Short mmCIF file of C-alpha atoms in Angstrom, two decimals:
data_model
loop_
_atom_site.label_atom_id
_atom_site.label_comp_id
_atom_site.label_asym_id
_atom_site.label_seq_id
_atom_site.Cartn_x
_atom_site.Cartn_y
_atom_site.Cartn_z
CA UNK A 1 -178.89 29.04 -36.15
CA UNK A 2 -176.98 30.37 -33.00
CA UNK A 3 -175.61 33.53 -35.05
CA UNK A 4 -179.28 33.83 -36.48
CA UNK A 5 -181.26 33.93 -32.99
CA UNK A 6 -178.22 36.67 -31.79
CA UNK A 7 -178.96 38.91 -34.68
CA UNK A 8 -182.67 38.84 -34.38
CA UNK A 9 -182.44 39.68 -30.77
CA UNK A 10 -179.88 42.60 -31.46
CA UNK A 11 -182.71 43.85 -34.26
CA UNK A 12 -184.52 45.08 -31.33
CA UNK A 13 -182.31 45.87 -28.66
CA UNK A 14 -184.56 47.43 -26.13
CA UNK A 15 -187.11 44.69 -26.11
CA UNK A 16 -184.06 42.08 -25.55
CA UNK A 17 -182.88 44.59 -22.61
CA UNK A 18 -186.01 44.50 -21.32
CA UNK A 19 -186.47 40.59 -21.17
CA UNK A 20 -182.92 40.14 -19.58
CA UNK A 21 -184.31 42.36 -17.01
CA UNK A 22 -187.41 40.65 -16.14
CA UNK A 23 -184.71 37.05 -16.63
CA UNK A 24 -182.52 39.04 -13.93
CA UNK A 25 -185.11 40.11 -11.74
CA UNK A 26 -187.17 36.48 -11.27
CA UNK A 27 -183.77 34.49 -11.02
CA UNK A 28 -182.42 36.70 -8.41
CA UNK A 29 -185.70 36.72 -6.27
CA UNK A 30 -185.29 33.09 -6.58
CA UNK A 31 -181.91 32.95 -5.58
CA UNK A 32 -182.61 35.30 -2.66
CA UNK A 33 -185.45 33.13 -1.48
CA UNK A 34 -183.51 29.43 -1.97
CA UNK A 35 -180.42 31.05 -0.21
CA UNK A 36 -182.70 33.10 2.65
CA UNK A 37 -184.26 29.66 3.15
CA UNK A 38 -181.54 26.70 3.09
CA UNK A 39 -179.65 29.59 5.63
CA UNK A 40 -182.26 30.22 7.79
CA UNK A 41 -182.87 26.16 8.10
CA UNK A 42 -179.16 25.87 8.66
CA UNK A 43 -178.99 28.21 11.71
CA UNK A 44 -181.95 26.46 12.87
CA UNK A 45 -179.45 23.52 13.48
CA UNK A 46 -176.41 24.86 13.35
CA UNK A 47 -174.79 23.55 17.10
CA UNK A 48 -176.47 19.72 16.44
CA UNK A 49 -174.57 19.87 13.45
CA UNK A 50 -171.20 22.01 14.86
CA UNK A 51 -170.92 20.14 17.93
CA UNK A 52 -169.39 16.55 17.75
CA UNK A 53 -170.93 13.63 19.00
CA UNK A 54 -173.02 10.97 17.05
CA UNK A 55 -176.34 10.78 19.32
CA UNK A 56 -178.71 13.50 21.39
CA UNK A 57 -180.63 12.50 24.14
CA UNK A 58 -183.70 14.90 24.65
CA UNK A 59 -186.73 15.13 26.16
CA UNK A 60 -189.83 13.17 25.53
CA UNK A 61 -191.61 14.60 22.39
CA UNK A 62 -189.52 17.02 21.43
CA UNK A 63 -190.40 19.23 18.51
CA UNK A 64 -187.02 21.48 17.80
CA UNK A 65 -183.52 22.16 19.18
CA UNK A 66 -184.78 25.61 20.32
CA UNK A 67 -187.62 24.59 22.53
CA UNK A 68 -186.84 21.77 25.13
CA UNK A 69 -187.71 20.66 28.12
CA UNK A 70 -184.89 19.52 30.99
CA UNK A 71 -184.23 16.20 31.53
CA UNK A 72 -182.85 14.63 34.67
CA UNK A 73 -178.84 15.12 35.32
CA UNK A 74 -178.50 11.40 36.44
CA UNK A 75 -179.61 10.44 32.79
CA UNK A 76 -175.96 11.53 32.17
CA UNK A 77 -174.41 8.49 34.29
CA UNK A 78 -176.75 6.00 32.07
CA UNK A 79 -175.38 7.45 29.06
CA UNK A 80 -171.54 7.12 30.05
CA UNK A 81 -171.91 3.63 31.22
CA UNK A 82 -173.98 2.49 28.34
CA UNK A 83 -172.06 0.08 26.05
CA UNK A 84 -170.92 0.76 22.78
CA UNK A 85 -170.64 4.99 24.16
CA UNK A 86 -167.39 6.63 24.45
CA UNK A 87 -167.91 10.42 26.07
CA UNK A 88 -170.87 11.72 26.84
CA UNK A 89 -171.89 15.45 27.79
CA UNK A 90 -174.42 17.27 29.04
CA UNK A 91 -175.67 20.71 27.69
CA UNK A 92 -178.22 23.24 28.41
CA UNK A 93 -180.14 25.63 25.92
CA UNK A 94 -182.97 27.48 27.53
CA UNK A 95 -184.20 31.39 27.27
CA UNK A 96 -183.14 34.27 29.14
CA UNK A 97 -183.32 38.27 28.97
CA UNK A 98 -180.17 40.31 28.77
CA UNK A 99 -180.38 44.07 30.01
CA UNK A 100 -178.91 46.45 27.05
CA UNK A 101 -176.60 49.58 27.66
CA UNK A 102 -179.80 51.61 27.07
CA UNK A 103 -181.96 49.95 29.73
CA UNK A 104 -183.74 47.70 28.09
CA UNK A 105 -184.03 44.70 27.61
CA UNK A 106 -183.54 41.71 24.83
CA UNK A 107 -184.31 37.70 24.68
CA UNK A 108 -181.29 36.06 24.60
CA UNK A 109 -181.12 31.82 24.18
CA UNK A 110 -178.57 30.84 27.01
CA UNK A 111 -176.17 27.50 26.02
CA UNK A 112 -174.76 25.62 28.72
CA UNK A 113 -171.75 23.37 28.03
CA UNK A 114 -168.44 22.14 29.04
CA UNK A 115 -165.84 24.44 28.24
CA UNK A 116 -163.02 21.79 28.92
CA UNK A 117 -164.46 19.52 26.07
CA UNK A 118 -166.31 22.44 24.05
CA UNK A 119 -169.06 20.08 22.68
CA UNK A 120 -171.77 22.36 22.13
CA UNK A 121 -170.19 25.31 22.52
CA UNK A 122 -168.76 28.07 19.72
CA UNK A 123 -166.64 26.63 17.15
CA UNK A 124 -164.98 29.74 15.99
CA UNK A 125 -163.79 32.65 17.77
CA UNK A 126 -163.10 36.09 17.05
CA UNK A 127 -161.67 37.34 20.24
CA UNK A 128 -160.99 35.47 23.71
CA UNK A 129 -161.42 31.50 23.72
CA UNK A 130 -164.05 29.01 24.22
CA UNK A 131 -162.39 27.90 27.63
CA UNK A 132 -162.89 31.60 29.10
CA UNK A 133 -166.03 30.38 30.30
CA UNK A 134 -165.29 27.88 33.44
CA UNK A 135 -164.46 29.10 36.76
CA UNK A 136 -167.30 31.92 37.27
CA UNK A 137 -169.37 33.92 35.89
CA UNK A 138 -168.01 34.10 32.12
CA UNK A 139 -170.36 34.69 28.87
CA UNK A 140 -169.16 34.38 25.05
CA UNK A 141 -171.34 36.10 22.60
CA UNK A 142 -171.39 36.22 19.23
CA UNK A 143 -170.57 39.32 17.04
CA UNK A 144 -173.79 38.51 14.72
CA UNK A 145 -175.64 39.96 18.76
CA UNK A 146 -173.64 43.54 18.23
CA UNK A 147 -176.93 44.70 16.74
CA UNK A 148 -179.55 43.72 19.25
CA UNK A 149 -177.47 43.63 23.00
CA UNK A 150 -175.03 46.49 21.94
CA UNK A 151 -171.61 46.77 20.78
CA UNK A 152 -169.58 44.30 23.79
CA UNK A 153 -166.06 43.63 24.08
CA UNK A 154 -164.14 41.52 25.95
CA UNK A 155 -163.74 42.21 29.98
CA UNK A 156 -166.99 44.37 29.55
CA UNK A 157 -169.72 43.30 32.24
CA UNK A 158 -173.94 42.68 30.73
CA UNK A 159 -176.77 41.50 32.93
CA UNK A 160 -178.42 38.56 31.95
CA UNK A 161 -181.71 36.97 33.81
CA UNK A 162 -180.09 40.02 36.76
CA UNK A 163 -176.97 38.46 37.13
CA UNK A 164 -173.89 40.49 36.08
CA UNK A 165 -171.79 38.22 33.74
CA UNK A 166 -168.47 39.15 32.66
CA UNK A 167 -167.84 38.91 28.82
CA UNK A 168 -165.00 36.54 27.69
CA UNK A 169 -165.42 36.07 24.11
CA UNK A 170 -166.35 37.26 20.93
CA UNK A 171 -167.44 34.03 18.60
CA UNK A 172 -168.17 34.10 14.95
CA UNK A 173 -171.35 32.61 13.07
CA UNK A 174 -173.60 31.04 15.57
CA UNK A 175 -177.17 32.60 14.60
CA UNK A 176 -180.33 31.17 15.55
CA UNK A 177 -183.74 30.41 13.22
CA UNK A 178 -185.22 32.67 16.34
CA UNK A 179 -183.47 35.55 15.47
CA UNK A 180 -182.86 35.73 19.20
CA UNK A 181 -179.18 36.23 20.43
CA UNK A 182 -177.08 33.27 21.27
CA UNK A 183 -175.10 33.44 24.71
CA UNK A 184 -172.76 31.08 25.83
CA UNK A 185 -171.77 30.07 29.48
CA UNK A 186 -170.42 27.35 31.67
CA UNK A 187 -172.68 24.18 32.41
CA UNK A 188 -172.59 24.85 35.79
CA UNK A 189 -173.40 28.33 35.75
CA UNK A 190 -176.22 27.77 33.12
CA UNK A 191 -177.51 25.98 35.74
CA UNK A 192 -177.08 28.75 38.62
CA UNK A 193 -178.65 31.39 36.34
CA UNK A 194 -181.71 29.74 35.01
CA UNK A 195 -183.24 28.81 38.17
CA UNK A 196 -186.12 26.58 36.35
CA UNK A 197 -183.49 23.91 35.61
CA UNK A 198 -182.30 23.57 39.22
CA UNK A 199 -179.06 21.95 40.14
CA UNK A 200 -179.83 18.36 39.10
CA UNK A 201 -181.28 19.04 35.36
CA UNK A 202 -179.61 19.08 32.45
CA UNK A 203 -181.32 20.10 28.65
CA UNK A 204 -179.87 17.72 26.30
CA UNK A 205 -176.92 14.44 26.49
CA UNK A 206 -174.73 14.69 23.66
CA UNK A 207 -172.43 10.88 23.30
CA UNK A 208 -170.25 9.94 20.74
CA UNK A 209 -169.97 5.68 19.78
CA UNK A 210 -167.31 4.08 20.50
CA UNK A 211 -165.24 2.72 17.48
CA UNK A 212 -166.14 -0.69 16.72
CA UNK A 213 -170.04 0.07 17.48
CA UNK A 214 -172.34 1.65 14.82
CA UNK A 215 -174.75 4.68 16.13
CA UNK A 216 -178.24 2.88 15.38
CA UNK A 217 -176.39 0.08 17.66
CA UNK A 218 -175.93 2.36 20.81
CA UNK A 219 -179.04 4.33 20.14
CA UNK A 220 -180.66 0.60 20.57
CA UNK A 221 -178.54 0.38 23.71
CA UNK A 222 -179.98 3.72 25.27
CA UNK A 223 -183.70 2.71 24.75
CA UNK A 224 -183.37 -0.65 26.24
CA UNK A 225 -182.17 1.51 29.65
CA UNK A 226 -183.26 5.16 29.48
CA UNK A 227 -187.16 5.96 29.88
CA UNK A 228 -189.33 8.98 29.44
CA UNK A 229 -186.69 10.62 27.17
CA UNK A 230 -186.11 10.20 23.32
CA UNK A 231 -182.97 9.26 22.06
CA UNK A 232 -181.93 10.21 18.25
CA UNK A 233 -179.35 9.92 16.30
CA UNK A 234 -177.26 13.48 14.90
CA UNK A 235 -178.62 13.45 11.78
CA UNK A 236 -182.25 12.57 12.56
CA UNK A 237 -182.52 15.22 15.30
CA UNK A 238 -180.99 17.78 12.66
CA UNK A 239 -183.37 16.96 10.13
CA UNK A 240 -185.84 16.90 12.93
CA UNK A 241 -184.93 20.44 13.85
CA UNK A 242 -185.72 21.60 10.11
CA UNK A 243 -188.86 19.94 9.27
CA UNK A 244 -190.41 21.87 12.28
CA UNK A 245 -189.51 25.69 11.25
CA UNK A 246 -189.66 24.01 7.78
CA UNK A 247 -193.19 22.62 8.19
CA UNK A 248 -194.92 23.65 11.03
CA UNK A 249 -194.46 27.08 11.37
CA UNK A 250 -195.20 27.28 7.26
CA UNK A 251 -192.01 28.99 6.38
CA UNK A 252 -191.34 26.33 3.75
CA UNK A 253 -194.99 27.00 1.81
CA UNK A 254 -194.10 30.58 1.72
CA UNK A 255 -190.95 30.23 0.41
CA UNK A 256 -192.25 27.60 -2.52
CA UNK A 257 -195.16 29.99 -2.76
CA UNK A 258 -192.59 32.67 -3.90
CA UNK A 259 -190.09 30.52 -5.65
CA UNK A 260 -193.40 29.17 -7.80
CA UNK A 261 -194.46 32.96 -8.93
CA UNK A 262 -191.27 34.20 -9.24
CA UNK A 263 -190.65 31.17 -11.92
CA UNK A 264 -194.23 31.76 -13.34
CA UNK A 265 -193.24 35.16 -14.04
CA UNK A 266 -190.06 34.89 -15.63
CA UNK A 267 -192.15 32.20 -17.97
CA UNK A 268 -194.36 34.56 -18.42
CA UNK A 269 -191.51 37.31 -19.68
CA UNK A 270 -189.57 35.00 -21.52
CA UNK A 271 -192.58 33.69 -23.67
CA UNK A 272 -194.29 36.51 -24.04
CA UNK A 273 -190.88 38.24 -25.91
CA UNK A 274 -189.95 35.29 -27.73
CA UNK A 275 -193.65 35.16 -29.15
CA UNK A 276 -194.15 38.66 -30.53
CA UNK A 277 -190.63 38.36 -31.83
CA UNK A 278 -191.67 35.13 -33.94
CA UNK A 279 -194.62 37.09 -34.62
CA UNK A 280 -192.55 40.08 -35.78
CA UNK A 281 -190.26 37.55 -37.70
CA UNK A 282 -192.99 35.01 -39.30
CA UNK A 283 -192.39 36.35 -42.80
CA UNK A 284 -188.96 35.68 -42.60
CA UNK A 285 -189.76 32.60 -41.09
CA UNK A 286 -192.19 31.73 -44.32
CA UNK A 287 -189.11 32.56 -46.20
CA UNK A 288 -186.59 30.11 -44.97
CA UNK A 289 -189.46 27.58 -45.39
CA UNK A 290 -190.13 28.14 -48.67
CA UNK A 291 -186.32 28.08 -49.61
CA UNK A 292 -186.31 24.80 -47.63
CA UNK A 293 -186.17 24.78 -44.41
CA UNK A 294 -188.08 22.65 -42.51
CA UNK A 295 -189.51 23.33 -38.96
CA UNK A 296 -186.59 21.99 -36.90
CA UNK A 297 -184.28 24.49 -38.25
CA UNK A 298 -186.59 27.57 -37.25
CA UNK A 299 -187.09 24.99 -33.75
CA UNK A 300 -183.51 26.16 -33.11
CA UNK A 301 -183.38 29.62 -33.69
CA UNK A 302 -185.97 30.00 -31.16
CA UNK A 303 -184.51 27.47 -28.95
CA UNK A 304 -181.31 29.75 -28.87
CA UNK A 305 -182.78 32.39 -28.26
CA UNK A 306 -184.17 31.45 -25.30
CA UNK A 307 -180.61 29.73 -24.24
CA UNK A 308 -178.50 33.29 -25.20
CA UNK A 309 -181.14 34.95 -22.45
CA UNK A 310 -180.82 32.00 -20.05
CA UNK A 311 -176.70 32.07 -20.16
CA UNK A 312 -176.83 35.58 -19.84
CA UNK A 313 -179.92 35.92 -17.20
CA UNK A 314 -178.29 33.62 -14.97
CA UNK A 315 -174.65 35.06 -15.19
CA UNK A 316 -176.06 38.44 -14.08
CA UNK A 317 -178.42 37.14 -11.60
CA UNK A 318 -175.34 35.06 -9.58
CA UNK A 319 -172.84 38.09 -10.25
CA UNK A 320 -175.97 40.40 -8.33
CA UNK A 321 -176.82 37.92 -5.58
CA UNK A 322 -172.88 37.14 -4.79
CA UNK A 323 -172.49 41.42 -4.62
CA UNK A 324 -175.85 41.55 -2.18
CA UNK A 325 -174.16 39.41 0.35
CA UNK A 326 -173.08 42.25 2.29
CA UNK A 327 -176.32 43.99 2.52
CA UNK A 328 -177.80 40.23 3.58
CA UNK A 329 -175.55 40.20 6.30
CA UNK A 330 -176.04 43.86 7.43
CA UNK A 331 -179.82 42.72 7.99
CA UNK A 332 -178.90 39.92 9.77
CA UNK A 333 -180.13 37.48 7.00
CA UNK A 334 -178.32 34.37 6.47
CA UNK A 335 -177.87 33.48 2.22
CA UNK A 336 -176.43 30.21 1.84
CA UNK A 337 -174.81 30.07 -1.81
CA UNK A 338 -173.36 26.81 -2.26
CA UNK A 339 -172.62 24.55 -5.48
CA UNK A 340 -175.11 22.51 -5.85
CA UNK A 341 -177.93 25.89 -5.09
CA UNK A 342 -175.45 27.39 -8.39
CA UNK A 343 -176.34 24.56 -10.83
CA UNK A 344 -179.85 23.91 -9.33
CA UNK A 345 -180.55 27.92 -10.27
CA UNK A 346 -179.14 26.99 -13.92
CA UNK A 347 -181.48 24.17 -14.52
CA UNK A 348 -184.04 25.79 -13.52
CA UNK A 349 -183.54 28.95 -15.46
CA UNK A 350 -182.57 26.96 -18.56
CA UNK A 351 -186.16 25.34 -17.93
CA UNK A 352 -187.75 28.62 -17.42
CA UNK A 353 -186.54 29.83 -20.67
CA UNK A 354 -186.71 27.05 -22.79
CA UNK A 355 -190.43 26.01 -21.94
CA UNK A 356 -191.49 29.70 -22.40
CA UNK A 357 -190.27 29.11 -26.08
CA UNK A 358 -192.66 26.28 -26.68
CA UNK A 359 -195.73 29.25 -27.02
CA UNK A 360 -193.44 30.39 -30.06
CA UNK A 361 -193.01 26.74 -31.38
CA UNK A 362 -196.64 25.98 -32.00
CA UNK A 363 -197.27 29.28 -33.74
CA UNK A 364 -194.44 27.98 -35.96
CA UNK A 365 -195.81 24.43 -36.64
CA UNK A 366 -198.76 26.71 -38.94
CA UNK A 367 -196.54 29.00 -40.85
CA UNK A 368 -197.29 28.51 -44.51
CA UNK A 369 -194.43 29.36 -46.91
CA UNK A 370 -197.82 30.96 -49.09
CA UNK A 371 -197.68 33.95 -46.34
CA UNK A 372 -195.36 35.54 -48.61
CA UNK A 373 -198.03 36.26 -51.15
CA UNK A 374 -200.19 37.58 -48.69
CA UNK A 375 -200.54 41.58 -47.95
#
């Protein structure tokens, strides 16, 4: 039945072109929107989930990693001599303007941290180190910035919040949800340049459990001292960090609104091809009947037909979205293709193909064998 549904969709080759294409073209919207959006909800919390340590401490309320409030520095102390923690640090994320070679200027988010422990700091590095930082002023920015601060090497000198900072590294994939450039700099001179935060705040604790003591354990340990902050665990102020650009800024209904017509259209292709070409076909159809076969059998041929054009729409779509990466990344766009997006995107096109071939199955259910008498 295989060989049969292939040589009925080679009888009309231009029609079976034409479905691939529409396969093709609703698969690989669908991969570019899954991959735009599991990206852009990764940078979102990309240093929670980069920087080690098992527990955040944050200020009260807190919606989002991007937008905080500063907590008192003394918090720290409580932290460290809390039982069942280990280390503990203290980092800053706040906003800040950087002056470009051309005079103007750009918002830039400004991270604080230790550079001698480099929790919360850049994890990989293209040029310089992540210790450059300590000791002055000393900036590392990422190369994904080139586009809006300027090409910047190392040694060069920017302005940021009117303070000339020297640049000491180039690091490698730390992109925010904002869109806004990520610059890194000493704790204590985070604290210099952004003079909301004065000398005794701090943005965020990051501690790690001791061996020995589980994470929900200490987290129960910091609530029975600290007050007025809240303290969460890595995971839950990750997934925390998500929900919000995933549900209350409404970027996750758009992108379901999109995945949902892209799907409905390629249901829409799919059936509508497979149904004329039963239609076109029915007479044969009423032939195999009347020599015997019974409805199952013709079940199949339609059934592969709308497997051969799943196989082959979703081969082409993942061999087009893993040759648009580049031109992703030249518009600053973030596709995450993983495994488990791969076989998701197989099922679903496998569904999308295989339901549109239940129009074709009903129409089949009423051929009559006698329709070869008929004019």
């Amino acid at each position: 039945m295989f060989y049969v549904a292939l040589k009925i969709m080679l009888y009309n080759k231009v029609r079976s072109f034409i479905t691939l294409l529409g396969i093709v073209f609703a698969i690989s919207l669908i991969f570019a929107q899954i991959g735009i959006f599991i990206g852009s909800m990764e940078t979102s919390s990309t240093i929670i989930d980069h920087a080690p340590g098992d527990i955040w401490v944050t200020s009260k309320n807190i919606r989002n990693f991007d937008f905080s409030q500063p907590i008192p520095e003394y918090l720290y102390y409580q932290v460290l001599s809390t039982e069942g923690v280990q280390w503990a640090e203290n980092l800053i994320v706040t906003w800040g303007v950087i002056k470009q070679k051309q005079g103007g200027t750009e918002q830039v988010e400004i991270v604080g941290y230790n550079p001698d422990t480099g929790v919360g700091g850049p994890w990989k590095m293209k040029a310089g180190c992540a210790e450059a930082v300590k000791n002055g002023n000393f900036a590392i920015v990422d190369e994904s910035a080139m586009k809006r601060i300027g090409q910047t090497q190392v040694g060069d000198y920017r302005e940021v919040l009117w303070r000339r900072l020297q640049i000491a590294g180039i690091s490698q994939g730390v992109k925010s949800v904002t869109t806004a450039p990520i610059i890194f700099t000493s704790y204590q001179y985070a604290q210099k340049l952004v003079g909301m935060l004065g000398p005794d705040s701090t943005v965020f604790i990051i501690a790690k459990a001791l061996p020995g003591y589980s994470v929900d354990e200490v987290i129960q340990n910091l609530k029975r001292r600290l007050k007025g902050v809240d303290i969460y665990s890595k995971w839950d102020f990750s997934r925390r960090t998500r929900m919000y650009w995933t549900i209350e800024t409404g970027a996750g209904f758009a992108f379901f609104m999109s995945i949902l017509i892209s799907l409905s259209i390629g249901i829409l292709i799919v059936g509508q091809t497979i149904y004329n070409s039963t239609i076109e076909h029915i007479r044969e159809f009423g032939t195999l009947k009347a020599l015997g076969a019974d409805n199952s059998d013709i079940y199949r041929i339609i059934f592969s037909q709308a497997l051969i054009n799943a196989i082959l729409g979703y081969l082409l779509s993942l061999g087009l979205t893993l040759a648009s990466l580049k031109i992703y990344e030249a518009l600053d766009l973030v596709v995450a293709v993983k495994v488990w997006v791969n076989m998701l995107m197989f099922v679903l096109t496998l569904f999308m193909c295989l339901s549109s071939a239940f129009i074709s199955v009903r129409k089949v259910k009423k051929i009559d064998p006698a329709i070869l008498f008929r004019d």
